[in-house]
Coordinates of C-alpha atoms and ligand atoms in Angstrom, one line a residue:
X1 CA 2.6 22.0 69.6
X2 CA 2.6 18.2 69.3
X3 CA -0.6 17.8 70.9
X4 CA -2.4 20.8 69.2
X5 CA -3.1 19.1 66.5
X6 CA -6.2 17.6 68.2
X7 CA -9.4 18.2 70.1
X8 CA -10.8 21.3 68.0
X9 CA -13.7 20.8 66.4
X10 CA -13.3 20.5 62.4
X11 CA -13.4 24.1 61.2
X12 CA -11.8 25.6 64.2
X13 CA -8.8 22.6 64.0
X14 CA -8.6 23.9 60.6
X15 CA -7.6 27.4 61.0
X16 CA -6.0 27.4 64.0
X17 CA -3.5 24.1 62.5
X18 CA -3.1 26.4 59.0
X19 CA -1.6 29.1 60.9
X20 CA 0.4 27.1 62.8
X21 CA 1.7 25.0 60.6
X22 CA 2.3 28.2 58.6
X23 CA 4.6 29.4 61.5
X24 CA 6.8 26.2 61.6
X25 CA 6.6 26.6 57.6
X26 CA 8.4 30.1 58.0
X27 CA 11.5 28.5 60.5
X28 CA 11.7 25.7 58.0
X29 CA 12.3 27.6 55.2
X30 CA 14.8 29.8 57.1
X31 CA 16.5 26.5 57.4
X32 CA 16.3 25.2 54.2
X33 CA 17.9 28.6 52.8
X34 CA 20.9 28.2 54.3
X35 CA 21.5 25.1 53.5
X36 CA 20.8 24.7 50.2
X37 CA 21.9 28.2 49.2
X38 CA 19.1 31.0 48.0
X39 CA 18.9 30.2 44.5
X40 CA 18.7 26.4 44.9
X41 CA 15.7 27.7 47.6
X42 CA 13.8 29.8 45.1
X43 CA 14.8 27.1 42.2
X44 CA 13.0 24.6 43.8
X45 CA 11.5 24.5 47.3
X46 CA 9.8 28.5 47.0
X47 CA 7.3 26.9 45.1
X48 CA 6.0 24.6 48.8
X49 CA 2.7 25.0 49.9
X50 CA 1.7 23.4 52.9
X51 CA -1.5 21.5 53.2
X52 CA -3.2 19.6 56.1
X53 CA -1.9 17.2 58.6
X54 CA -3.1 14.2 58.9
X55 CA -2.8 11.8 61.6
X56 CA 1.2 12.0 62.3
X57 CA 1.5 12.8 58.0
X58 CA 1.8 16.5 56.3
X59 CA 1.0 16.9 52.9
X60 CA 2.7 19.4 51.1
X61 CA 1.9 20.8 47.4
X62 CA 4.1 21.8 44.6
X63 CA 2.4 22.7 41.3
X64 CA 3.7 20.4 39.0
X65 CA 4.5 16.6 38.8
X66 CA 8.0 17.8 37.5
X67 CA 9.1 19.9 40.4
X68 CA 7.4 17.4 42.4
X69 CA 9.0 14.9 41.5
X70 CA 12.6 16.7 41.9
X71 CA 11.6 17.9 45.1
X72 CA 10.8 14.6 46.7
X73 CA 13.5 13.1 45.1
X74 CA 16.8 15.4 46.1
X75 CA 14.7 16.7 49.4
X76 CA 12.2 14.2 50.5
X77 CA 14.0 13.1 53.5
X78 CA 15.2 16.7 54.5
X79 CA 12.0 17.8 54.8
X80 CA 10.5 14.7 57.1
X81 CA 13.3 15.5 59.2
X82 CA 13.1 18.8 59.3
X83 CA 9.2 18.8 59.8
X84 CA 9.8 16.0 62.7
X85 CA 12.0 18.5 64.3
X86 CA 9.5 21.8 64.5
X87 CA 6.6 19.1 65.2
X88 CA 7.7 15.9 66.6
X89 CA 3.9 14.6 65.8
X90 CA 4.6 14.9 62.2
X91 CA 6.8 11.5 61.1
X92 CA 5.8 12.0 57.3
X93 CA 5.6 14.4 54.8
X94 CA 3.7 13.3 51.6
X95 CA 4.6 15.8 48.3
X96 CA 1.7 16.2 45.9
X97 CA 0.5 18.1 42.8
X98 CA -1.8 20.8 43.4
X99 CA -2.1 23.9 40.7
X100 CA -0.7 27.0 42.5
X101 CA -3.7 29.0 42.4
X102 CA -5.5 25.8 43.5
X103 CA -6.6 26.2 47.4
X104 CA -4.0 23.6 49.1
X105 CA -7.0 21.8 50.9
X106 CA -8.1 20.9 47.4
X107 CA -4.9 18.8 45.5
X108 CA -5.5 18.9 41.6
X109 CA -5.6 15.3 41.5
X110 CA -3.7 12.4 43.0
X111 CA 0.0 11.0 42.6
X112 CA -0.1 11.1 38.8
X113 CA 2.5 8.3 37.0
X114 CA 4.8 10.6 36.1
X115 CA 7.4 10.0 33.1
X116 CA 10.1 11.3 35.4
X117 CA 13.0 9.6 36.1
X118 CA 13.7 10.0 40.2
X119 CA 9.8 8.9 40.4
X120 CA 10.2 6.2 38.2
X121 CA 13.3 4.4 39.2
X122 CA 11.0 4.2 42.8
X123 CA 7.9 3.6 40.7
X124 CA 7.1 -0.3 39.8
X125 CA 6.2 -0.7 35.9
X126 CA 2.5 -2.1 37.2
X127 CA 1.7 1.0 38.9
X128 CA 2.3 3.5 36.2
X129 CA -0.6 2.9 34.0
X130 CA -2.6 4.5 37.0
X131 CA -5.3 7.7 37.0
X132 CA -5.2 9.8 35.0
X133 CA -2.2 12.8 34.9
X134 CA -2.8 16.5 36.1
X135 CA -4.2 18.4 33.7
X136 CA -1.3 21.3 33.4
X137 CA -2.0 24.7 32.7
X138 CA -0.4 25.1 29.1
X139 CA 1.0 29.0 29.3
X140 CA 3.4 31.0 26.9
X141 CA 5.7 30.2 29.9
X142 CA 8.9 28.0 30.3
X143 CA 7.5 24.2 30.8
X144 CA 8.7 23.5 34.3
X145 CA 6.5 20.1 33.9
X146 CA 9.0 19.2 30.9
X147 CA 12.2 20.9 31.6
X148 CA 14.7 22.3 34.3
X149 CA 13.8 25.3 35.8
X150 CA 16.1 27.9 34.6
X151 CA 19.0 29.6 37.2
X152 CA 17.7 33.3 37.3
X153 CA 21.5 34.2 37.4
X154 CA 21.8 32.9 33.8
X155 CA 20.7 36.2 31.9
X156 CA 22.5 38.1 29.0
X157 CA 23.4 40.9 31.6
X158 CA 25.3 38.7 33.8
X159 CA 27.2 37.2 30.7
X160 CA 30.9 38.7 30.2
X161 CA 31.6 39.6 26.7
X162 CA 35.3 39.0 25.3
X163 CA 37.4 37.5 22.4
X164 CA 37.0 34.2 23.1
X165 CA 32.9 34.1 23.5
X166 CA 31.5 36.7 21.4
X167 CA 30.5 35.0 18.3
X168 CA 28.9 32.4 20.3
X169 CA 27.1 35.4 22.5
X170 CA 25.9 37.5 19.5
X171 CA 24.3 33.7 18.2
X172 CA 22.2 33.8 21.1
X173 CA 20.8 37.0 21.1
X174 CA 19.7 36.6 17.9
X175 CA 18.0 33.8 18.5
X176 CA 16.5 35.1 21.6
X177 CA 15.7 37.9 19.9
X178 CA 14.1 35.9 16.4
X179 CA 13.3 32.4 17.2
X180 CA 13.6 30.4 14.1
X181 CA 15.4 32.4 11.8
X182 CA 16.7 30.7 8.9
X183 CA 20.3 30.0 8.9
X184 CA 20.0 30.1 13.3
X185 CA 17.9 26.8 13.2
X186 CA 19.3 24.7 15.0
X187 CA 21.7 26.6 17.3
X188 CA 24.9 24.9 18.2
X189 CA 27.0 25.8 21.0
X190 CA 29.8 24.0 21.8
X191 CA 33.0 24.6 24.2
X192 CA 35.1 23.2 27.1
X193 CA 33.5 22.7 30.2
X194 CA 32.9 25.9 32.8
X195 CA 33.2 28.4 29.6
X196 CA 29.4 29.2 29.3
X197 CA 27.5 27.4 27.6
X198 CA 24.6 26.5 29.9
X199 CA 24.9 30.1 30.9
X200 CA 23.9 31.7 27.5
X201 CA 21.1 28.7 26.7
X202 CA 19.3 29.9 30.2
X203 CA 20.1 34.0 28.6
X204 CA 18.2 32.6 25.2
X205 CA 15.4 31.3 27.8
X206 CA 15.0 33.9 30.1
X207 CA 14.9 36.6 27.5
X208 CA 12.1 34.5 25.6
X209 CA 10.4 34.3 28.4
X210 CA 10.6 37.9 29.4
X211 CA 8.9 39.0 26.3
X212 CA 6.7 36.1 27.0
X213 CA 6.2 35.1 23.4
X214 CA 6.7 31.5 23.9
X215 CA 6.7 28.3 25.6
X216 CA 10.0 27.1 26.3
X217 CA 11.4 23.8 27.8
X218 CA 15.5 24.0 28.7
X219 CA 16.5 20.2 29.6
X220 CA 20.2 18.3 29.7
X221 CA 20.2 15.5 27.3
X222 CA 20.5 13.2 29.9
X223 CA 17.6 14.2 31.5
X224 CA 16.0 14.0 27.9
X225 CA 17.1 10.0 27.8
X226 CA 16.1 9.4 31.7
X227 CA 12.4 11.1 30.5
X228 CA 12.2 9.1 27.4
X229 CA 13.3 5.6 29.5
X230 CA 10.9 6.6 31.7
X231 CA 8.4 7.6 29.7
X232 CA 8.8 4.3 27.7
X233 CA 8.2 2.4 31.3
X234 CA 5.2 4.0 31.8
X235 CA 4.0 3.4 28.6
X236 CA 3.5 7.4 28.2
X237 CA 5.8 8.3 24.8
X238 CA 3.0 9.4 22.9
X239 CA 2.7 11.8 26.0
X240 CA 6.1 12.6 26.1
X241 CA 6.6 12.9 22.7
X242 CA 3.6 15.4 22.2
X243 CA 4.7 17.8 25.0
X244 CA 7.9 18.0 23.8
X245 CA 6.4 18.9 20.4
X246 CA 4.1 21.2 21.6
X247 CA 7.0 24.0 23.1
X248 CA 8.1 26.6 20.6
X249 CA 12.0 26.3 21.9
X250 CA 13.3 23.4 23.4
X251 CA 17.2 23.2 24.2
X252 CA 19.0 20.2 25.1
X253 CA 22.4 21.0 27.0
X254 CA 25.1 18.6 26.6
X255 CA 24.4 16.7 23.7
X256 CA 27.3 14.4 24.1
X257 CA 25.9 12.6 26.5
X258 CA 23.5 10.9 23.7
X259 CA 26.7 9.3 22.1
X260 CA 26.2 5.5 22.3
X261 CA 22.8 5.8 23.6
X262 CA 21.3 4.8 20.1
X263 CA 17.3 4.9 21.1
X264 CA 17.6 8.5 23.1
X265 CA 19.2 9.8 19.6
X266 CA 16.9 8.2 17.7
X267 CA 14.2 10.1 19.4
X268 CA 15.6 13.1 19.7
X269 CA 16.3 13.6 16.2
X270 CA 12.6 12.3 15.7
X271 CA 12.0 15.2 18.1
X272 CA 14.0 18.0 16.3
X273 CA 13.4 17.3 12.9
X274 CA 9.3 17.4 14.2
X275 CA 10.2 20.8 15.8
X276 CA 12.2 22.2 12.7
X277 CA 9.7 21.0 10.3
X278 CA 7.0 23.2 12.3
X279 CA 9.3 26.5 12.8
X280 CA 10.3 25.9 16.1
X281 CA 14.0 26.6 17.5
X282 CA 16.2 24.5 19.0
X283 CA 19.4 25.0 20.3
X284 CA 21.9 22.6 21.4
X285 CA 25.0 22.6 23.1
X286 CA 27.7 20.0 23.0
X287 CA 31.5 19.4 24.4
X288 CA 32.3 19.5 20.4
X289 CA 31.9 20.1 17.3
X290 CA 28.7 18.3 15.3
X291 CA 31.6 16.9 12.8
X292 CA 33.8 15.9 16.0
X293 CA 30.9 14.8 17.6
X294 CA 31.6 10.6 16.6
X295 CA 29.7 7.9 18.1
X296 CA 26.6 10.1 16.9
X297 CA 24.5 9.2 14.3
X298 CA 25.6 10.6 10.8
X299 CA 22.2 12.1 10.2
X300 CA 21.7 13.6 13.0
X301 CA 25.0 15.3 13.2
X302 CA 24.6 16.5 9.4
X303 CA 21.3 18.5 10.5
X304 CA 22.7 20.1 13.9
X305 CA 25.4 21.5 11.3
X306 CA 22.6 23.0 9.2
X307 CA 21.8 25.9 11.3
X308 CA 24.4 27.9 13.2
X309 CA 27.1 26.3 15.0
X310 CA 29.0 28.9 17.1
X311 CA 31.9 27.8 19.4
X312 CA 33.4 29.3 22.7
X313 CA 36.8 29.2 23.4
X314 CA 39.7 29.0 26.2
X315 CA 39.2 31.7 28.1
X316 CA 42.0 35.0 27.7
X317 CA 43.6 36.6 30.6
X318 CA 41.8 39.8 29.6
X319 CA 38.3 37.7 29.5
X320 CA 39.0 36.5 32.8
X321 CA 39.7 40.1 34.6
X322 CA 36.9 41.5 32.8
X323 CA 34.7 38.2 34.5
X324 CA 36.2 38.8 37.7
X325 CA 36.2 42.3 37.6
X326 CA 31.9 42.2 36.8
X327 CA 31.5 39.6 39.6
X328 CA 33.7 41.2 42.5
X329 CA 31.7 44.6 41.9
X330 CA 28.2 42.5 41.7
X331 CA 29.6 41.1 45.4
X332 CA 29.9 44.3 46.7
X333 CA 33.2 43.7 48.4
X334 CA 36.1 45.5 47.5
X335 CA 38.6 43.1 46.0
X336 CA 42.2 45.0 45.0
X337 CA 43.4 44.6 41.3
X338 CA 46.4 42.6 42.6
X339 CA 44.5 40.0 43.2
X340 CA 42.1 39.9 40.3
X341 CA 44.8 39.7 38.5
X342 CA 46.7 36.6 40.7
X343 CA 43.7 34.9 40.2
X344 CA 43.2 35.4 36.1
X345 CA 47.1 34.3 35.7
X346 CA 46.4 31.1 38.1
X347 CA 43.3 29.9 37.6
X348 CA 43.3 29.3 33.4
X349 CA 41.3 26.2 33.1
X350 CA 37.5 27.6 33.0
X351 CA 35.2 30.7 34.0
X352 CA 33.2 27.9 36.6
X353 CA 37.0 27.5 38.8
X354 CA 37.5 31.1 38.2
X355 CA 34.4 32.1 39.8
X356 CA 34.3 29.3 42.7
X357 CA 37.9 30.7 43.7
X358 CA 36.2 34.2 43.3
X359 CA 33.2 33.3 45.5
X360 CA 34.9 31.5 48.1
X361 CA 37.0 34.8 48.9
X362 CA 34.3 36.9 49.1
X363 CA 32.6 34.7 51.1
X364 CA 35.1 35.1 53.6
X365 CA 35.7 38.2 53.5
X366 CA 31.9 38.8 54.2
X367 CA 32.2 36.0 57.4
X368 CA 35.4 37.3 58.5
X369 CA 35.0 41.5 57.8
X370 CA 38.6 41.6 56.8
X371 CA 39.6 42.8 53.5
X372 CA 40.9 40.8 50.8
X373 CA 44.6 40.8 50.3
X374 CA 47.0 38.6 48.2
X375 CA 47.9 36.9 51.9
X376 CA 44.3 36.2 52.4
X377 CA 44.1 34.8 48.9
X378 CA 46.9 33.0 49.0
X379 CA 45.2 31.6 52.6
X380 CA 41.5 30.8 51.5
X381 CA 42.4 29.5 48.2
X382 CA 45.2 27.2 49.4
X383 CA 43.8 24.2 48.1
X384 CA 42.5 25.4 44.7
X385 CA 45.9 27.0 44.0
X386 CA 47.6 24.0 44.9
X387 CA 45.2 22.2 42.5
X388 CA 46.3 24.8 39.5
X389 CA 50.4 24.7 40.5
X390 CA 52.7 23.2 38.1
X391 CA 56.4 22.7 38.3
X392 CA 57.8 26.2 37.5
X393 CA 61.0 26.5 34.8
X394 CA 63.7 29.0 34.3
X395 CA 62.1 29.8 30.9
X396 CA 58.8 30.4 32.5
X397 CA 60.5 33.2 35.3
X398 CA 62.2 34.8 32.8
X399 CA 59.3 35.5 30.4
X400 CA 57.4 36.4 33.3
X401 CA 59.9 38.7 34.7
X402 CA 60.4 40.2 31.8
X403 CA 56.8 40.9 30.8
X404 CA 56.2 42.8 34.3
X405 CA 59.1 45.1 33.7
X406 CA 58.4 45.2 29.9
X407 CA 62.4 44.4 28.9
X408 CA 63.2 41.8 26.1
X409 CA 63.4 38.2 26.8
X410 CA 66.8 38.4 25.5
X411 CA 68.2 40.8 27.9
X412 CA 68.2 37.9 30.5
X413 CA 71.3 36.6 28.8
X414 CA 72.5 39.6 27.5
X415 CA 75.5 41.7 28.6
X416 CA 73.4 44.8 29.5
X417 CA 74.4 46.3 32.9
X418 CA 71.8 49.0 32.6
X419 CA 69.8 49.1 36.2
X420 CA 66.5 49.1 33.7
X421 CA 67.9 45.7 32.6
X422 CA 69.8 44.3 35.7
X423 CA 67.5 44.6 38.2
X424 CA 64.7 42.5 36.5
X425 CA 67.8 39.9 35.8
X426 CA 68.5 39.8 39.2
X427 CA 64.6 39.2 40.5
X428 CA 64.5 36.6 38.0
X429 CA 67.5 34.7 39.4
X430 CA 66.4 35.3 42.6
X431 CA 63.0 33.8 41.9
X432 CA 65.0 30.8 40.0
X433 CA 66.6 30.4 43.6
X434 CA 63.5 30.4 45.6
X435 CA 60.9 28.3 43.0
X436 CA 62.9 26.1 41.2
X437 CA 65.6 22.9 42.5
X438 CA 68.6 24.2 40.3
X439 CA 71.8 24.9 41.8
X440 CA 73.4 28.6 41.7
X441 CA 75.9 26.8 38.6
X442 CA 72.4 25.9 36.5
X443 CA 71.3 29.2 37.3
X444 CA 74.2 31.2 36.6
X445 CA 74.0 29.2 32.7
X446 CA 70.7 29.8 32.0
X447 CA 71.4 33.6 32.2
X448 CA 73.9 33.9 29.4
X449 CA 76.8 31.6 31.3
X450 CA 76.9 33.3 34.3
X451 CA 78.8 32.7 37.4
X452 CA 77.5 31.3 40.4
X453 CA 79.0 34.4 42.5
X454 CA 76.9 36.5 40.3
X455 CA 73.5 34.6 40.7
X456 CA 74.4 34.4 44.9
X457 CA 74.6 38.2 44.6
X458 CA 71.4 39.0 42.6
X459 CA 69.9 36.6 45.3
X460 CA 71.1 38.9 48.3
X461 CA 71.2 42.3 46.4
X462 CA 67.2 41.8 46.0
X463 CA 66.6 40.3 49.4
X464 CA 68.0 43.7 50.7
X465 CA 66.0 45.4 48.4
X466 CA 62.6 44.0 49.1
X467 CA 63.5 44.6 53.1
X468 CA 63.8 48.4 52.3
X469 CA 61.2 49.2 49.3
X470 CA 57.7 48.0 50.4
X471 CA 56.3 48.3 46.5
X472 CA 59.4 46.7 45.4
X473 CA 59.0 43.5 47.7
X474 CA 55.4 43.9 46.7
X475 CA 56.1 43.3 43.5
X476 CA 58.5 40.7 44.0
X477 CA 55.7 38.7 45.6
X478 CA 53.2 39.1 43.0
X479 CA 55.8 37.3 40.5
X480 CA 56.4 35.0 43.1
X481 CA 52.6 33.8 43.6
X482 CA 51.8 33.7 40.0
X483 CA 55.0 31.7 38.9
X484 CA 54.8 29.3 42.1
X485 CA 54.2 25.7 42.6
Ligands
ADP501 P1 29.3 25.2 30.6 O1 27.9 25.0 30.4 O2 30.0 25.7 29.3 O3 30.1 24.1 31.2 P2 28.4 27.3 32.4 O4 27.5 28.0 31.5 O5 27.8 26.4 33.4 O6 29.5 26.4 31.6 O7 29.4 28.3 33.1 C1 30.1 28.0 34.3 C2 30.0 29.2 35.2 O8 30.8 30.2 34.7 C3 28.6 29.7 35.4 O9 28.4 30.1 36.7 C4 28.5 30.9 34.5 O10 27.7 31.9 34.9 C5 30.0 31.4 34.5 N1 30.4 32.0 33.2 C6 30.9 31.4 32.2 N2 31.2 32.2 31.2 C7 30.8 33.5 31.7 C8 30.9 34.8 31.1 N3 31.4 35.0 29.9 N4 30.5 35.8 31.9 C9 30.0 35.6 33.2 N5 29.9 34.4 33.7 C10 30.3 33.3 33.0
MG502 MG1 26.8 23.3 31.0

């Protein structure tokens, strides 16, 4: 089609290059999908319109400077290429603002300066006093020009309730469901990384927005100091600081960030302390505590301690079946209990491993059509596991062991010959043998002084064993994943 974009006459070219262009559009976006993954598509790129070609230059339109911005920034260059591939005319692509209800021929106004960071790293200071900025439709709606987009996954229905998050999760549907209640003003959310956090401040957003009461802007905190810096280049803070003052919610995520960036705080508790005064919500999140939050300003860590501060703790191993559990029936692919529960006992750290080990296995067994075993586990994950492993101790098999078949602790060393009590011994000595370095003496101690003949004969007794009895051997392996390294 290279040479079909000329030798038409004007309103003829027009059409005929609109639905063409509309057609390598299509394949593009088919592309782009896959390899940025659907939600990063419908995050950001969905929102594309294509305009006119001109000379060897497409211009495409996205409706606000923000997403713009982001756009050109994190997929300028894929998209030249991948226009340059479906039209080998086309060596540019130009990214503009244009409202979306605005016809594409007609952009809403040229390259504003824009108080945005990836534009103004690029942007000389001289240039950023330029024409004047879009005019942007101001909507009970969440302010993509000021804020992040927020992950339509993120919703209070996705969010897995248990011990360790449930005071933090009842926090934020109150204040989704009453903005501004006294004693909820400001909400603070703090936790480990992966446990949730980001997840319930895009709930409190998405829920606001749903009843569409308010304007709402969701933004990290360093993307609040990279705005400010920027909008402080471009000589824009009145700008930035009236937009920001002008949303009913605004939550910043990951609040430590600001520590040692004096200026930022300053502003921000400018910022909040504007918003609070008015009614408005905010709600925070942080790594820590406000009082554990040093290296932040006194003042400001006295008011985020005003409102509501609501933590989220370590995930349980109950939390972490109940997670997998929601998200291997929201996959669709059958994944056995055996492994749910492999998974929960070896990946501890956070809810974000959890579910990337999670993801990665029902991934494969979608490519692949095989079902999902503990071997296949063991297979796909090899490299995460190996991440998790630790050096395993005596101690460690025992209480393991002894847990599974529900016998005391104490019966490892004790005298009991019972089979209830002997044969769990034994799979624990055998399992000493196989996952730890200690000789059959060392062994043989650790379970109430005994011999070394003994331990070599648990260790062959429950070799046999797991040769005849299938469930047996079964279970045998499942201690043997969980406790290895
Ligand atoms: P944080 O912001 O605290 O670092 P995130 O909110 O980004 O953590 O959570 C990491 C991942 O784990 C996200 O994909 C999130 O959806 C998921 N997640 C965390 N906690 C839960 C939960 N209780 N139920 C369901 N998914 C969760
Ligand atoms: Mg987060």
């Amino acid at each position: 089609m290279t040479g079909g974009l000329e030798g038409y006459d004007a309103v003829a070219e027009a059409n005929a290059q609109k639905s063409v262009l509309a057609i390598h559009w299509s394949r593009i976006c088919e592309r782009l999908k896959v390899e940025v993954g659907e939600v990063e598509y419908r995050t950001w790129l969905r929102q594309i319109t294509v305009g006119p070609v001109d000379e060897d230059e497409i211009t495409l339109y996205l409706p606000t400077r923000f997403l713009r911005d982001w756009v050109r920034g994190q997929y300028g260059d894929r998209l030249g290429t991948l226009w340059n591939a479906e039209v080998p005319a086309i060596r540019r692509v130009e990214l503009q603002v244009a409202r979306p209800d605005a016809a594409p021929a007609e952009p809403a106004g040229e390259d504003a300066p824009t108080p945005d960071i990836p534009v103004a790293h690029a942007r000389p200071p001289a240039l950023a006093a330029a024409p004047a900025p879009v005019e942007e439709p101001r909507q009970a709606e969440v302010r993509s020009d000021l804020a992040a987009p927020l992950d339509p996954r993120f919703t209070f229905d996705t969010f897995v309730v248990g011990k360790p998050n449930e005071f933090a999760y009842a926090c934020a549907r109150r204040v989704a469901e009453r903005p501004s209640s006294p004693g909820f003003n400001p909400l603070f959310l703090y936790g480990g990384v992966g446990l949730g956090k980001t997840h319930l401040m895009h709930a409190i957003g998405a829920e606001l927005l749903r009843e569409g009461r308010v304007s709402v802007a969701y933004m990290s905190a360093e993307k609040f100091m990279y705005r400010f810096i920027a909008a402080i280049r471009s000589q824009s803070t009145m700008e930035f600081k009236e937009q920001l003052r002008s949303v009913d919610v605004l939550m910043i995520d990951d609040l430590q960030f600001l520590i040692g960036k004096d200026n930022t705080q300053e502003e921000f508790f400018h910022t909040f302390n504007a918003l609070v005064d008015a009614g408005r919500q905010i709600v925070v999140s942080a790594d820590k505590s406000p009082s554990d939050l040093s290296g932040l300003e006194d003042r400001l860590r006295t008011r985020l301690g005003c409102g509501m501060v609501a933590d989220i703790h370590a995930t349980t191993f109950e939390l972490r079946i109940s997670i997998l559990e929601a998200k291997a029936t929201a996959s669709g692919v059958m994944v056995p209990a055996k492994v749910l529960e492999f998974l929960a006992h070896k990946i501890t750290s956070n809810v974000r491993e959890l579910e990337g080990a999670l993801n990665r296995l029902i991934a494969h067994a979608n490519l692949f059509g095989r079902p999902v075993t503990l071997e296949a586990t063991q297979d796909v994950l090899h490299d995460i596991l190996k991440a998790h492993d630790r050096r395993v101790t005596i101690e460690e098999i025992q209480r393991k062991v002894a847990e599974h078949w529900n016998i005391r602790l104490t019966d490892m060393s004790s005298a009991r010959r019972a089979r209830a009590v002997a044969r769990p011994r034994q799979v624990a000595m055998y399992l000493a043998k196989q996952l730890t370095s200690r000789s059959l003496p060392e062994i043989g101690r650790k379970f109430g002084n005994r011999d070394h003949t003994t331990v070599m004969h648990a260790v062959s007794r429950v070799t046999e064993l797991m040769e005849q009895d299938p469930a047996f051997a079964e279970d045998v392996e499942l201690l043997r994943r969980m406790l290895e390294s």
